[in-house]
Structures are given as structure tokens and as C-alpha cells.
mmCIF file with all atom_site columns, C-alpha atoms and ligand atoms in Angstrom:
data_model
loop_
_atom_site.group_PDB
_atom_site.id
_atom_site.type_symbol
_atom_site.label_atom_id
_atom_site.label_alt_id
_atom_site.label_comp_id
_atom_site.label_asym_id
_atom_site.label_entity_id
_atom_site.label_seq_id
_atom_site.pdbx_PDB_ins_code
_atom_site.Cartn_x
_atom_site.Cartn_y
_atom_site.Cartn_z
_atom_site.occupancy
_atom_site.B_iso_or_equiv
_atom_site.pdbx_formal_charge
_atom_site.auth_seq_id
_atom_site.auth_comp_id
_atom_site.auth_asym_id
_atom_site.auth_atom_id
_atom_site.pdbx_PDB_model_num
ATOM   1   C  CA  . MET Z 1 1   ? 5.702   -17.983 14.220  1.00 0.00 ? 202 MET Z CA  1
ATOM   2   C  CA  . GLN Z 1 2   ? 8.286   -16.109 12.191  1.00 0.00 ? 203 GLN Z CA  1
ATOM   3   C  CA  . GLU Z 1 3   ? 7.965   -18.526 9.263   1.00 0.00 ? 204 GLU Z CA  1
ATOM   4   C  CA  . ASN Z 1 4   ? 4.185   -18.106 9.387   1.00 0.00 ? 205 ASN Z CA  1
ATOM   5   C  CA  . ASP Z 1 5   ? 4.507   -14.351 9.348   1.00 0.00 ? 206 ASP Z CA  1
ATOM   6   C  CA  . ALA Z 1 6   ? 6.814   -14.440 6.329   1.00 0.00 ? 207 ALA Z CA  1
ATOM   7   C  CA  . ARG Z 1 7   ? 4.275   -16.677 4.550   1.00 0.00 ? 208 ARG Z CA  1
ATOM   8   C  CA  . LYS Z 1 8   ? 1.509   -14.292 5.549   1.00 0.00 ? 209 LYS Z CA  1
ATOM   9   C  CA  . LEU Z 1 9   ? 3.372   -11.430 3.887   1.00 0.00 ? 210 LEU Z CA  1
ATOM   10  C  CA  . ASN Z 1 10  ? 3.898   -13.594 0.829   1.00 0.00 ? 211 ASN Z CA  1
ATOM   11  C  CA  . GLN Z 1 11  ? 0.119   -14.178 0.708   1.00 0.00 ? 212 GLN Z CA  1
ATOM   12  C  CA  . MET Z 1 12  ? -0.381  -10.454 1.146   1.00 0.00 ? 213 MET Z CA  1
ATOM   13  C  CA  . PHE Z 1 13  ? 1.799   -9.569  -1.857  1.00 0.00 ? 214 PHE Z CA  1
ATOM   14  C  CA  . ASN Z 1 14  ? 0.147   -12.285 -3.917  1.00 0.00 ? 215 ASN Z CA  1
ATOM   15  C  CA  . ARG Z 1 15  ? -3.284  -10.942 -3.105  1.00 0.00 ? 216 ARG Z CA  1
ATOM   16  C  CA  . ILE Z 1 16  ? -2.192  -7.359  -3.838  1.00 0.00 ? 217 ILE Z CA  1
ATOM   17  C  CA  . SER Z 1 17  ? -0.745  -8.473  -7.167  1.00 0.00 ? 218 SER Z CA  1
ATOM   18  C  CA  . ASN Z 1 18  ? -3.947  -10.298 -8.158  1.00 0.00 ? 219 ASN Z CA  1
ATOM   19  C  CA  . LEU Z 1 19  ? -6.251  -7.486  -7.095  1.00 0.00 ? 220 LEU Z CA  1
ATOM   20  C  CA  . ILE Z 1 20  ? -4.197  -4.803  -8.883  1.00 0.00 ? 221 ILE Z CA  1
ATOM   21  C  CA  . ALA Z 1 21  ? -4.080  -6.954  -12.031 1.00 0.00 ? 222 ALA Z CA  1
ATOM   22  C  CA  . ALA Z 1 22  ? -7.859  -7.443  -11.891 1.00 0.00 ? 223 ALA Z CA  1
ATOM   23  C  CA  . GLU Z 1 23  ? -8.405  -3.679  -11.548 1.00 0.00 ? 224 GLU Z CA  1
ATOM   24  C  CA  . LYS Z 1 24  ? -5.683  -2.602  -13.990 1.00 0.00 ? 225 LYS Z CA  1
ATOM   25  C  CA  . ASP Z 1 25  ? -8.124  -1.093  -16.508 1.00 0.00 ? 226 ASP Z CA  1
ATOM   26  C  CA  . TYR Z 1 26  ? -9.925  0.871   -13.808 1.00 0.00 ? 227 TYR Z CA  1
ATOM   27  C  CA  . LEU Z 1 27  ? -6.603  2.350   -12.598 1.00 0.00 ? 228 LEU Z CA  1
ATOM   28  C  CA  . THR Z 1 28  ? -5.549  3.106   -16.169 1.00 0.00 ? 229 THR Z CA  1
ATOM   29  C  CA  . GLU Z 1 29  ? -8.827  4.907   -16.749 1.00 0.00 ? 230 GLU Z CA  1
ATOM   30  C  CA  . LEU Z 1 30  ? -8.368  7.029   -13.602 1.00 0.00 ? 231 LEU Z CA  1
ATOM   31  C  CA  . ASP Z 1 31  ? -4.800  7.906   -14.582 1.00 0.00 ? 232 ASP Z CA  1
ATOM   32  C  CA  . GLY Z 1 32  ? -5.938  8.638   -18.130 1.00 0.00 ? 233 GLY Z CA  1
ATOM   33  C  CA  . ALA Z 1 33  ? -8.207  11.383  -16.782 1.00 0.00 ? 234 ALA Z CA  1
ATOM   34  C  CA  . ILE Z 1 34  ? -5.530  13.318  -14.890 1.00 0.00 ? 235 ILE Z CA  1
ATOM   35  C  CA  . GLY Z 1 35  ? -2.187  11.685  -15.740 1.00 0.00 ? 236 GLY Z CA  1
ATOM   36  C  CA  . ASP Z 1 36  ? -0.418  9.587   -18.353 1.00 0.00 ? 237 ASP Z CA  1
ATOM   37  C  CA  . ALA Z 1 37  ? -2.599  6.471   -18.084 1.00 0.00 ? 238 ALA Z CA  1
ATOM   38  C  CA  . ASP Z 1 38  ? 0.268   4.231   -16.951 1.00 0.00 ? 239 ASP Z CA  1
ATOM   39  C  CA  . HIS Z 1 39  ? -0.715  3.645   -13.324 1.00 0.00 ? 240 HIS Z CA  1
ATOM   40  C  CA  . GLY Z 1 40  ? -2.582  0.370   -13.885 1.00 0.00 ? 241 GLY Z CA  1
ATOM   41  C  CA  . ILE Z 1 41  ? 0.293   -1.102  -15.876 1.00 0.00 ? 242 ILE Z CA  1
ATOM   42  C  CA  . THR Z 1 42  ? 3.111   0.084   -13.607 1.00 0.00 ? 243 THR Z CA  1
ATOM   43  C  CA  . MET Z 1 43  ? 1.391   -1.122  -10.447 1.00 0.00 ? 244 MET Z CA  1
ATOM   44  C  CA  . MET Z 1 44  ? 0.613   -4.469  -12.070 1.00 0.00 ? 245 MET Z CA  1
ATOM   45  C  CA  . LEU Z 1 45  ? 4.224   -4.869  -13.217 1.00 0.00 ? 246 LEU Z CA  1
ATOM   46  C  CA  . GLY Z 1 46  ? 5.575   -3.827  -9.818  1.00 0.00 ? 247 GLY Z CA  1
ATOM   47  C  CA  . PHE Z 1 47  ? 3.491   -6.108  -7.653  1.00 0.00 ? 248 PHE Z CA  1
ATOM   48  C  CA  . GLY Z 1 48  ? 3.619   -8.876  -10.260 1.00 0.00 ? 249 GLY Z CA  1
ATOM   49  C  CA  . ALA Z 1 49  ? 7.415   -8.795  -10.041 1.00 0.00 ? 250 ALA Z CA  1
ATOM   50  C  CA  . VAL Z 1 50  ? 7.296   -8.872  -6.233  1.00 0.00 ? 251 VAL Z CA  1
ATOM   51  C  CA  . ALA Z 1 51  ? 4.909   -11.848 -6.238  1.00 0.00 ? 252 ALA Z CA  1
ATOM   52  C  CA  . SER Z 1 52  ? 7.068   -13.756 -8.773  1.00 0.00 ? 253 SER Z CA  1
ATOM   53  C  CA  . GLU Z 1 53  ? 10.251  -13.114 -6.812  1.00 0.00 ? 254 GLU Z CA  1
ATOM   54  C  CA  . LEU Z 1 54  ? 8.631   -14.237 -3.552  1.00 0.00 ? 255 LEU Z CA  1
ATOM   55  C  CA  . ALA Z 1 55  ? 7.304   -17.374 -5.241  1.00 0.00 ? 256 ALA Z CA  1
ATOM   56  C  CA  . ARG Z 1 56  ? 10.945  -18.429 -5.597  1.00 0.00 ? 257 ARG Z CA  1
ATOM   57  C  CA  . SER Z 1 57  ? 11.689  -17.872 -1.896  1.00 0.00 ? 258 SER Z CA  1
ATOM   58  C  CA  . ASP Z 1 58  ? 12.123  -20.453 0.818   1.00 0.00 ? 259 ASP Z CA  1
ATOM   59  C  CA  . PHE Z 1 59  ? 10.005  -19.211 3.694   1.00 0.00 ? 260 PHE Z CA  1
ATOM   60  C  CA  . GLU Z 1 60  ? 11.510  -21.621 6.218   1.00 0.00 ? 261 GLU Z CA  1
ATOM   61  C  CA  . ASP Z 1 61  ? 14.551  -19.372 6.460   1.00 0.00 ? 262 ASP Z CA  1
ATOM   62  C  CA  . LEU Z 1 62  ? 12.973  -16.020 5.707   1.00 0.00 ? 263 LEU Z CA  1
ATOM   63  C  CA  . LEU Z 1 63  ? 12.132  -13.394 8.294   1.00 0.00 ? 264 LEU Z CA  1
ATOM   64  C  CA  . PRO Z 1 64  ? 9.124   -11.093 7.746   1.00 0.00 ? 265 PRO Z CA  1
ATOM   65  C  CA  . SER Z 1 65  ? 11.483  -8.132  7.501   1.00 0.00 ? 266 SER Z CA  1
ATOM   66  C  CA  . ALA Z 1 66  ? 13.405  -9.869  4.704   1.00 0.00 ? 267 ALA Z CA  1
ATOM   67  C  CA  . VAL Z 1 67  ? 10.173  -10.316 2.733   1.00 0.00 ? 268 VAL Z CA  1
ATOM   68  C  CA  . MET Z 1 68  ? 9.603   -6.570  2.928   1.00 0.00 ? 269 MET Z CA  1
ATOM   69  C  CA  . THR Z 1 69  ? 13.203  -5.768  1.952   1.00 0.00 ? 270 THR Z CA  1
ATOM   70  C  CA  . THR Z 1 70  ? 12.886  -8.025  -1.081  1.00 0.00 ? 271 THR Z CA  1
ATOM   71  C  CA  . ALA Z 1 71  ? 9.562   -6.415  -1.987  1.00 0.00 ? 272 ALA Z CA  1
ATOM   72  C  CA  . ALA Z 1 72  ? 11.180  -2.969  -1.781  1.00 0.00 ? 273 ALA Z CA  1
ATOM   73  C  CA  . SER Z 1 73  ? 14.068  -3.724  -4.130  1.00 0.00 ? 274 SER Z CA  1
ATOM   74  C  CA  . VAL Z 1 74  ? 12.023  -5.754  -6.624  1.00 0.00 ? 275 VAL Z CA  1
ATOM   75  C  CA  . PHE Z 1 75  ? 9.278   -3.106  -6.756  1.00 0.00 ? 276 PHE Z CA  1
ATOM   76  C  CA  . LEU Z 1 76  ? 11.841  -0.341  -7.270  1.00 0.00 ? 277 LEU Z CA  1
ATOM   77  C  CA  . ASN Z 1 77  ? 13.539  -2.254  -10.101 1.00 0.00 ? 278 ASN Z CA  1
ATOM   78  C  CA  . ALA Z 1 78  ? 10.237  -2.979  -11.819 1.00 0.00 ? 279 ALA Z CA  1
ATOM   79  C  CA  . VAL Z 1 79  ? 8.729   0.491   -11.381 1.00 0.00 ? 280 VAL Z CA  1
ATOM   80  C  CA  . GLY Z 1 80  ? 11.021  3.301   -12.366 1.00 0.00 ? 281 GLY Z CA  1
ATOM   81  C  CA  . ALA Z 1 81  ? 8.310   5.953   -12.260 1.00 0.00 ? 282 ALA Z CA  1
ATOM   82  C  CA  . SER Z 1 82  ? 7.381   8.096   -9.286  1.00 0.00 ? 283 SER Z CA  1
ATOM   83  C  CA  . THR Z 1 83  ? 5.433   5.311   -7.573  1.00 0.00 ? 284 THR Z CA  1
ATOM   84  C  CA  . GLY Z 1 84  ? 8.510   3.046   -7.468  1.00 0.00 ? 285 GLY Z CA  1
ATOM   85  C  CA  . PRO Z 1 85  ? 10.597  4.957   -4.927  1.00 0.00 ? 286 PRO Z CA  1
ATOM   86  C  CA  . LEU Z 1 86  ? 7.514   5.756   -2.834  1.00 0.00 ? 287 LEU Z CA  1
ATOM   87  C  CA  . TYR Z 1 87  ? 6.486   2.143   -2.221  1.00 0.00 ? 288 TYR Z CA  1
ATOM   88  C  CA  . ALA Z 1 88  ? 10.109  0.977   -2.072  1.00 0.00 ? 289 ALA Z CA  1
ATOM   89  C  CA  . THR Z 1 89  ? 10.754  3.416   0.780   1.00 0.00 ? 290 THR Z CA  1
ATOM   90  C  CA  . ALA Z 1 90  ? 7.465   2.373   2.376   1.00 0.00 ? 291 ALA Z CA  1
ATOM   91  C  CA  . PHE Z 1 91  ? 8.410   -1.320  2.325   1.00 0.00 ? 292 PHE Z CA  1
ATOM   92  C  CA  . LEU Z 1 92  ? 11.914  -0.609  3.646   1.00 0.00 ? 293 LEU Z CA  1
ATOM   93  C  CA  . ARG Z 1 93  ? 10.372  1.312   6.544   1.00 0.00 ? 294 ARG Z CA  1
ATOM   94  C  CA  . ALA Z 1 94  ? 8.025   -1.607  7.144   1.00 0.00 ? 295 ALA Z CA  1
ATOM   95  C  CA  . ALA Z 1 95  ? 11.016  -3.972  7.092   1.00 0.00 ? 296 ALA Z CA  1
ATOM   96  C  CA  . LYS Z 1 96  ? 12.724  -1.908  9.809   1.00 0.00 ? 297 LYS Z CA  1
ATOM   97  C  CA  . THR Z 1 97  ? 9.576   -1.965  11.933  1.00 0.00 ? 298 THR Z CA  1
ATOM   98  C  CA  . LEU Z 1 98  ? 9.171   -5.730  11.521  1.00 0.00 ? 299 LEU Z CA  1
ATOM   99  C  CA  . GLU Z 1 99  ? 12.862  -6.222  12.320  1.00 0.00 ? 300 GLU Z CA  1
ATOM   100 C  CA  . ALA Z 1 100 ? 12.210  -4.626  15.683  1.00 0.00 ? 301 ALA Z CA  1
ATOM   101 C  CA  . ARG Z 1 101 ? 9.107   -6.653  16.535  1.00 0.00 ? 302 ARG Z CA  1
ATOM   102 C  CA  . GLN Z 1 102 ? 9.119   -9.648  14.181  1.00 0.00 ? 303 GLN Z CA  1
ATOM   103 C  CA  . SER Z 1 103 ? 5.471   -10.298 14.843  1.00 0.00 ? 304 SER Z CA  1
ATOM   104 C  CA  . LEU Z 1 104 ? 2.467   -9.682  12.670  1.00 0.00 ? 305 LEU Z CA  1
ATOM   105 C  CA  . ASP Z 1 105 ? -0.158  -9.644  15.383  1.00 0.00 ? 306 ASP Z CA  1
ATOM   106 C  CA  . ALA Z 1 106 ? -2.730  -6.818  15.257  1.00 0.00 ? 307 ALA Z CA  1
ATOM   107 C  CA  . ALA Z 1 107 ? -0.243  -4.351  16.746  1.00 0.00 ? 308 ALA Z CA  1
ATOM   108 C  CA  . GLY Z 1 108 ? 2.395   -5.493  14.262  1.00 0.00 ? 309 GLY Z CA  1
ATOM   109 C  CA  . GLN Z 1 109 ? -0.027  -5.073  11.360  1.00 0.00 ? 310 GLN Z CA  1
ATOM   110 C  CA  . VAL Z 1 110 ? -0.880  -1.527  12.416  1.00 0.00 ? 311 VAL Z CA  1
ATOM   111 C  CA  . ALA Z 1 111 ? 2.806   -0.740  12.988  1.00 0.00 ? 312 ALA Z CA  1
ATOM   112 C  CA  . MET Z 1 112 ? 3.488   -1.950  9.447   1.00 0.00 ? 313 MET Z CA  1
ATOM   113 C  CA  . LEU Z 1 113 ? 0.648   0.199   8.128   1.00 0.00 ? 314 LEU Z CA  1
ATOM   114 C  CA  . GLN Z 1 114 ? 2.076   3.231   9.928   1.00 0.00 ? 315 GLN Z CA  1
ATOM   115 C  CA  . ALA Z 1 115 ? 5.585   2.500   8.647   1.00 0.00 ? 316 ALA Z CA  1
ATOM   116 C  CA  . ILE Z 1 116 ? 4.319   2.272   5.065   1.00 0.00 ? 317 ILE Z CA  1
ATOM   117 C  CA  . THR Z 1 117 ? 2.500   5.589   5.483   1.00 0.00 ? 318 THR Z CA  1
ATOM   118 C  CA  . VAL Z 1 118 ? 5.456   7.378   7.057   1.00 0.00 ? 319 VAL Z CA  1
ATOM   119 C  CA  . GLY Z 1 119 ? 7.774   5.992   4.372   1.00 0.00 ? 320 GLY Z CA  1
ATOM   120 C  CA  . ILE Z 1 120 ? 5.581   7.350   1.573   1.00 0.00 ? 321 ILE Z CA  1
ATOM   121 C  CA  . GLN Z 1 121 ? 5.180   10.651  3.372   1.00 0.00 ? 322 GLN Z CA  1
ATOM   122 C  CA  . GLU Z 1 122 ? 8.919   11.120  3.917   1.00 0.00 ? 323 GLU Z CA  1
ATOM   123 C  CA  . ARG Z 1 123 ? 9.915   10.070  0.404   1.00 0.00 ? 324 ARG Z CA  1
ATOM   124 C  CA  . GLY Z 1 124 ? 7.204   12.105  -1.330  1.00 0.00 ? 325 GLY Z CA  1
ATOM   125 C  CA  . LYS Z 1 125 ? 7.250   15.004  1.124   1.00 0.00 ? 326 LYS Z CA  1
ATOM   126 C  CA  . GLY Z 1 126 ? 3.478   14.977  0.795   1.00 0.00 ? 327 GLY Z CA  1
ATOM   127 C  CA  . GLN Z 1 127 ? 0.577   15.812  3.035   1.00 0.00 ? 328 GLN Z CA  1
ATOM   128 C  CA  . ARG Z 1 128 ? -3.033  14.848  3.348   1.00 0.00 ? 329 ARG Z CA  1
ATOM   129 C  CA  . GLY Z 1 129 ? -5.120  16.928  0.916   1.00 0.00 ? 330 GLY Z CA  1
ATOM   130 C  CA  . ASP Z 1 130 ? -2.489  16.924  -1.872  1.00 0.00 ? 331 ASP Z CA  1
ATOM   131 C  CA  . LYS Z 1 131 ? -4.650  14.501  -3.892  1.00 0.00 ? 332 LYS Z CA  1
ATOM   132 C  CA  . THR Z 1 132 ? -2.226  11.582  -3.714  1.00 0.00 ? 333 THR Z CA  1
ATOM   133 C  CA  . MET Z 1 133 ? -2.043  8.053   -2.303  1.00 0.00 ? 334 MET Z CA  1
ATOM   134 C  CA  . LEU Z 1 134 ? -1.435  9.649   1.105   1.00 0.00 ? 335 LEU Z CA  1
ATOM   135 C  CA  . ASP Z 1 135 ? -5.102  10.653  1.181   1.00 0.00 ? 336 ASP Z CA  1
ATOM   136 C  CA  . THR Z 1 136 ? -5.742  6.914   1.473   1.00 0.00 ? 337 THR Z CA  1
ATOM   137 C  CA  . TRP Z 1 137 ? -2.782  5.837   3.611   1.00 0.00 ? 338 TRP Z CA  1
ATOM   138 C  CA  . ILE Z 1 138 ? -2.868  8.556   6.287   1.00 0.00 ? 339 ILE Z CA  1
ATOM   139 C  CA  . PRO Z 1 139 ? -6.529  8.114   7.358   1.00 0.00 ? 340 PRO Z CA  1
ATOM   140 C  CA  . ALA Z 1 140 ? -6.171  4.316   7.073   1.00 0.00 ? 341 ALA Z CA  1
ATOM   141 C  CA  . ALA Z 1 141 ? -3.179  4.304   9.440   1.00 0.00 ? 342 ALA Z CA  1
ATOM   142 C  CA  . GLU Z 1 142 ? -4.982  6.649   11.841  1.00 0.00 ? 343 GLU Z CA  1
ATOM   143 C  CA  . ALA Z 1 143 ? -8.023  4.380   11.829  1.00 0.00 ? 344 ALA Z CA  1
ATOM   144 C  CA  . GLY Z 1 144 ? -5.767  1.408   12.552  1.00 0.00 ? 345 GLY Z CA  1
ATOM   145 C  CA  . VAL Z 1 145 ? -4.250  3.124   15.581  1.00 0.00 ? 346 VAL Z CA  1
ATOM   146 C  CA  . ALA Z 1 146 ? -7.694  4.142   16.864  1.00 0.00 ? 347 ALA Z CA  1
ATOM   147 C  CA  . ALA Z 1 147 ? -9.125  0.638   16.405  1.00 0.00 ? 348 ALA Z CA  1
ATOM   148 C  CA  . LEU Z 1 148 ? -6.123  -0.859  18.174  1.00 0.00 ? 349 LEU Z CA  1
ATOM   149 C  CA  . GLU Z 1 149 ? -6.651  1.488   21.113  1.00 0.00 ? 350 GLU Z CA  1
ATOM   150 C  CA  . ARG Z 1 150 ? -10.278 0.330   21.309  1.00 0.00 ? 351 ARG Z CA  1
ATOM   151 C  CA  . GLU Z 1 151 ? -8.973  -3.261  21.268  1.00 0.00 ? 352 GLU Z CA  1
ATOM   152 C  CA  . SER Z 1 152 ? -11.048 -4.096  18.214  1.00 0.00 ? 353 SER Z CA  1
ATOM   153 C  CA  . GLY Z 1 153 ? -10.896 -7.626  16.835  1.00 0.00 ? 354 GLY Z CA  1
ATOM   154 C  CA  . PRO Z 1 154 ? -9.234  -8.224  13.445  1.00 0.00 ? 355 PRO Z CA  1
ATOM   155 C  CA  . GLY Z 1 155 ? -12.515 -7.973  11.500  1.00 0.00 ? 356 GLY Z CA  1
ATOM   156 C  CA  . GLU Z 1 156 ? -13.424 -4.594  12.951  1.00 0.00 ? 357 GLU Z CA  1
ATOM   157 C  CA  . LEU Z 1 157 ? -9.817  -3.374  12.817  1.00 0.00 ? 358 LEU Z CA  1
ATOM   158 C  CA  . TRP Z 1 158 ? -9.498  -4.003  9.083   1.00 0.00 ? 359 TRP Z CA  1
ATOM   159 C  CA  . ARG Z 1 159 ? -13.045 -2.849  8.313   1.00 0.00 ? 360 ARG Z CA  1
ATOM   160 C  CA  . ASP Z 1 160 ? -12.194 0.479   9.953   1.00 0.00 ? 361 ASP Z CA  1
ATOM   161 C  CA  . ILE Z 1 161 ? -8.859  0.705   8.132   1.00 0.00 ? 362 ILE Z CA  1
ATOM   162 C  CA  . THR Z 1 162 ? -10.299 0.002   4.665   1.00 0.00 ? 363 THR Z CA  1
ATOM   163 C  CA  . ALA Z 1 163 ? -13.345 2.223   5.256   1.00 0.00 ? 364 ALA Z CA  1
ATOM   164 C  CA  . ALA Z 1 164 ? -11.097 5.150   6.253   1.00 0.00 ? 365 ALA Z CA  1
ATOM   165 C  CA  . GLY Z 1 165 ? -8.877  4.536   3.227   1.00 0.00 ? 366 GLY Z CA  1
ATOM   166 C  CA  . GLU Z 1 166 ? -11.881 4.363   0.897   1.00 0.00 ? 367 GLU Z CA  1
ATOM   167 C  CA  . SER Z 1 167 ? -13.363 7.639   2.181   1.00 0.00 ? 368 SER Z CA  1
ATOM   168 C  CA  . GLY Z 1 168 ? -9.944  9.252   1.902   1.00 0.00 ? 369 GLY Z CA  1
ATOM   169 C  CA  . ALA Z 1 169 ? -9.586  8.111   -1.712  1.00 0.00 ? 370 ALA Z CA  1
ATOM   170 C  CA  . ALA Z 1 170 ? -13.132 9.238   -2.543  1.00 0.00 ? 371 ALA Z CA  1
ATOM   171 C  CA  . ALA Z 1 171 ? -12.350 12.669  -1.071  1.00 0.00 ? 372 ALA Z CA  1
ATOM   172 C  CA  . THR Z 1 172 ? -9.560  13.173  -3.654  1.00 0.00 ? 373 THR Z CA  1
ATOM   173 C  CA  . ARG Z 1 173 ? -12.337 13.696  -6.214  1.00 0.00 ? 374 ARG Z CA  1
ATOM   174 C  CA  . SER Z 1 174 ? -12.938 17.159  -4.761  1.00 0.00 ? 375 SER Z CA  1
ATOM   175 C  CA  . MET Z 1 175 ? -9.242  18.038  -4.399  1.00 0.00 ? 376 MET Z CA  1
ATOM   176 C  CA  . VAL Z 1 176 ? -6.962  19.972  -6.729  1.00 0.00 ? 377 VAL Z CA  1
ATOM   177 C  CA  . ALA Z 1 177 ? -3.691  18.125  -7.335  1.00 0.00 ? 378 ALA Z CA  1
ATOM   178 C  CA  . VAL Z 1 178 ? -0.571  19.913  -6.110  1.00 0.00 ? 379 VAL Z CA  1
ATOM   179 C  CA  . ARG Z 1 179 ? 1.954   17.130  -6.791  1.00 0.00 ? 380 ARG Z CA  1
ATOM   180 C  CA  . GLY Z 1 180 ? 3.039   14.986  -9.683  1.00 0.00 ? 381 GLY Z CA  1
ATOM   181 C  CA  . ARG Z 1 181 ? 1.862   15.113  -13.254 1.00 0.00 ? 382 ARG Z CA  1
ATOM   182 C  CA  . ALA Z 1 182 ? -1.751  15.858  -12.245 1.00 0.00 ? 383 ALA Z CA  1
ATOM   183 C  CA  . ALA Z 1 183 ? -0.615  19.154  -10.677 1.00 0.00 ? 384 ALA Z CA  1
ATOM   184 C  CA  . ARG Z 1 184 ? -0.085  20.567  -14.171 1.00 0.00 ? 385 ARG Z CA  1
ATOM   185 C  CA  . LEU Z 1 185 ? -3.838  20.306  -14.676 1.00 0.00 ? 386 LEU Z CA  1
ATOM   186 C  CA  . GLY Z 1 186 ? -4.569  22.495  -11.660 1.00 0.00 ? 387 GLY Z CA  1
ATOM   187 C  CA  . GLU Z 1 187 ? -8.327  23.024  -11.311 1.00 0.00 ? 388 GLU Z CA  1
ATOM   188 C  CA  . ARG Z 1 188 ? -8.970  20.560  -14.117 1.00 0.00 ? 389 ARG Z CA  1
ATOM   189 C  CA  . SER Z 1 189 ? -7.912  17.726  -11.797 1.00 0.00 ? 390 SER Z CA  1
ATOM   190 C  CA  . LEU Z 1 190 ? -11.121 18.395  -9.841  1.00 0.00 ? 391 LEU Z CA  1
ATOM   191 C  CA  . GLY Z 1 191 ? -13.824 15.767  -10.210 1.00 0.00 ? 392 GLY Z CA  1
ATOM   192 C  CA  . HIS Z 1 192 ? -11.397 12.858  -10.656 1.00 0.00 ? 393 HIS Z CA  1
ATOM   193 C  CA  . VAL Z 1 193 ? -10.278 10.336  -8.062  1.00 0.00 ? 394 VAL Z CA  1
ATOM   194 C  CA  . ASP Z 1 194 ? -6.499  10.146  -7.775  1.00 0.00 ? 395 ASP Z CA  1
ATOM   195 C  CA  . PRO Z 1 195 ? -5.258  6.847   -9.260  1.00 0.00 ? 396 PRO Z CA  1
ATOM   196 C  CA  . GLY Z 1 196 ? -2.578  6.417   -6.575  1.00 0.00 ? 397 GLY Z CA  1
ATOM   197 C  CA  . ALA Z 1 197 ? -5.211  6.844   -3.871  1.00 0.00 ? 398 ALA Z CA  1
ATOM   198 C  CA  . ALA Z 1 198 ? -7.394  4.280   -5.654  1.00 0.00 ? 399 ALA Z CA  1
ATOM   199 C  CA  . SER Z 1 199 ? -4.613  1.682   -5.949  1.00 0.00 ? 400 SER Z CA  1
ATOM   200 C  CA  . ALA Z 1 200 ? -3.766  2.220   -2.276  1.00 0.00 ? 401 ALA Z CA  1
ATOM   201 C  CA  . VAL Z 1 201 ? -7.350  1.203   -1.446  1.00 0.00 ? 402 VAL Z CA  1
ATOM   202 C  CA  . LEU Z 1 202 ? -6.830  -2.024  -3.403  1.00 0.00 ? 403 LEU Z CA  1
ATOM   203 C  CA  . ILE Z 1 203 ? -3.644  -2.706  -1.425  1.00 0.00 ? 404 ILE Z CA  1
ATOM   204 C  CA  . LEU Z 1 204 ? -5.523  -2.146  1.849   1.00 0.00 ? 405 LEU Z CA  1
ATOM   205 C  CA  . LYS Z 1 205 ? -8.329  -4.467  0.743   1.00 0.00 ? 406 LYS Z CA  1
ATOM   206 C  CA  . ALA Z 1 206 ? -5.818  -7.188  -0.094  1.00 0.00 ? 407 ALA Z CA  1
ATOM   207 C  CA  . MET Z 1 207 ? -4.137  -6.721  3.295   1.00 0.00 ? 408 MET Z CA  1
ATOM   208 C  CA  . ALA Z 1 208 ? -7.530  -6.906  5.020   1.00 0.00 ? 409 ALA Z CA  1
ATOM   209 C  CA  . GLU Z 1 209 ? -8.418  -10.153 3.252   1.00 0.00 ? 410 GLU Z CA  1
ATOM   210 C  CA  . VAL Z 1 210 ? -5.157  -11.789 4.287   1.00 0.00 ? 411 VAL Z CA  1
ATOM   211 C  CA  . PHE Z 1 211 ? -5.034  -10.500 7.865   1.00 0.00 ? 412 PHE Z CA  1
ATOM   212 C  CA  . VAL Z 1 212 ? -8.693  -11.052 8.751   1.00 0.00 ? 413 VAL Z CA  1
ATOM   213 C  CA  . ASP Z 1 213 ? -8.635  -14.571 7.342   1.00 0.00 ? 414 ASP Z CA  1
HETATM 214 MG MG1 . LIG T 2 .   ? 0.862   7.928   -14.340 1.00 0.00 ? 122 LIG T MG1 1
#
């Protein structure tokens, strides 16, 4: 069970890496509008490094929490910019949560989603409505909790999670950035989707593909 869960997380990071790489230009374009146009590249480098490191791992002896700890340190080393510490903290939080339960059943998946969200929130000291990746993660985690309470199956659970994340990301278009580089633009950040919110949607979609499978 534990070996399977570690492999599942490996698949998850692989899928994230592939999806981010495929959408690199789209993310670059979004960041070009309100930032420094590096988001596609940094996210691709970060998750590419995580996927390469995990490809060298022996999953027979690896706990799910150890996969997340590795992901945190590799991502942080590869991504120096603001996104690095945010996702590194998120993955460390997820590692702690998985350490406590060591199961990636539906409840474990939602607990991981919540841990990622709380990690980003604590590290970035951000809120919903700031026009950041949290506008994707917070509603996605809330949708996960609600779907779990309704005892939804995995298909419905992850459909709800990704749909909530997508609407949250889309809503950043009508927000004024108050954090990060985009905040310098003030009102001029209006009309553009936040690149971090957009890449978070890609991460959720990759998670959905792997966990619904
Ligand atoms: Mg940037």
C-alpha cells in the first residue's frame, strides 16, 4: 500500500511536470502581461527537476511522505524565485500530513490538498482575492472537503476540485494584484489571469488525472 502510494505520487509529479512543460508558453505569456515572463520556465525547471530526481528513486523503500520531502527540497533548489519557497513549504506540509496518515485514499488526497494550500498560505501570508495561486488552491481545497463530506466518488471529487480551482483562477482576471511583482502594476493588472493561479490549475488537473485513474 505504502509503496503504491509513493509510486502514485511519483506519477503525480511526472504528470505535473509534463503538463507544465506542455503549457510553458501559455504561462510565459500570462506572466509577460503582468510580471517578468519567467513563470513558465521556472515552473518547468522546478517540476522537471523533481520528476528527474524521483526517476532515480527506489520506491520499494520510499514512504509517500519522503516523496513529498524530496519534492520540496528539489523544487526549492531549482526555483529560487518567489514560487520556490511557496511550493517547497506546501510540499513539506503535505509530507507532514502524509507522515501522520500514510494513505492516499480520498481522505488522504484531500488532506494533502489542504496541507498544500495551508503551506502556501502560511509562507506567502496571502489571502483569497489577492490575485495569486491561492485563488486557485483555496477554493479547490474547500471543494475537496465538501465533496468528501458528501461521500463523492473519486471522479466527482476531482471534478469538483478542478472546477473550483478553474473558476478561482478565472476570477483573478477581475482582481487587482496586491502581492508580488504584479502589485506594482496596480489597476493595470486588471483583465489578466494570474500566472500562478493558472499553473496551480495545471497541477490540480495533473493530480486529478492520476488520482481518478
Ligand atoms: Mg514571474
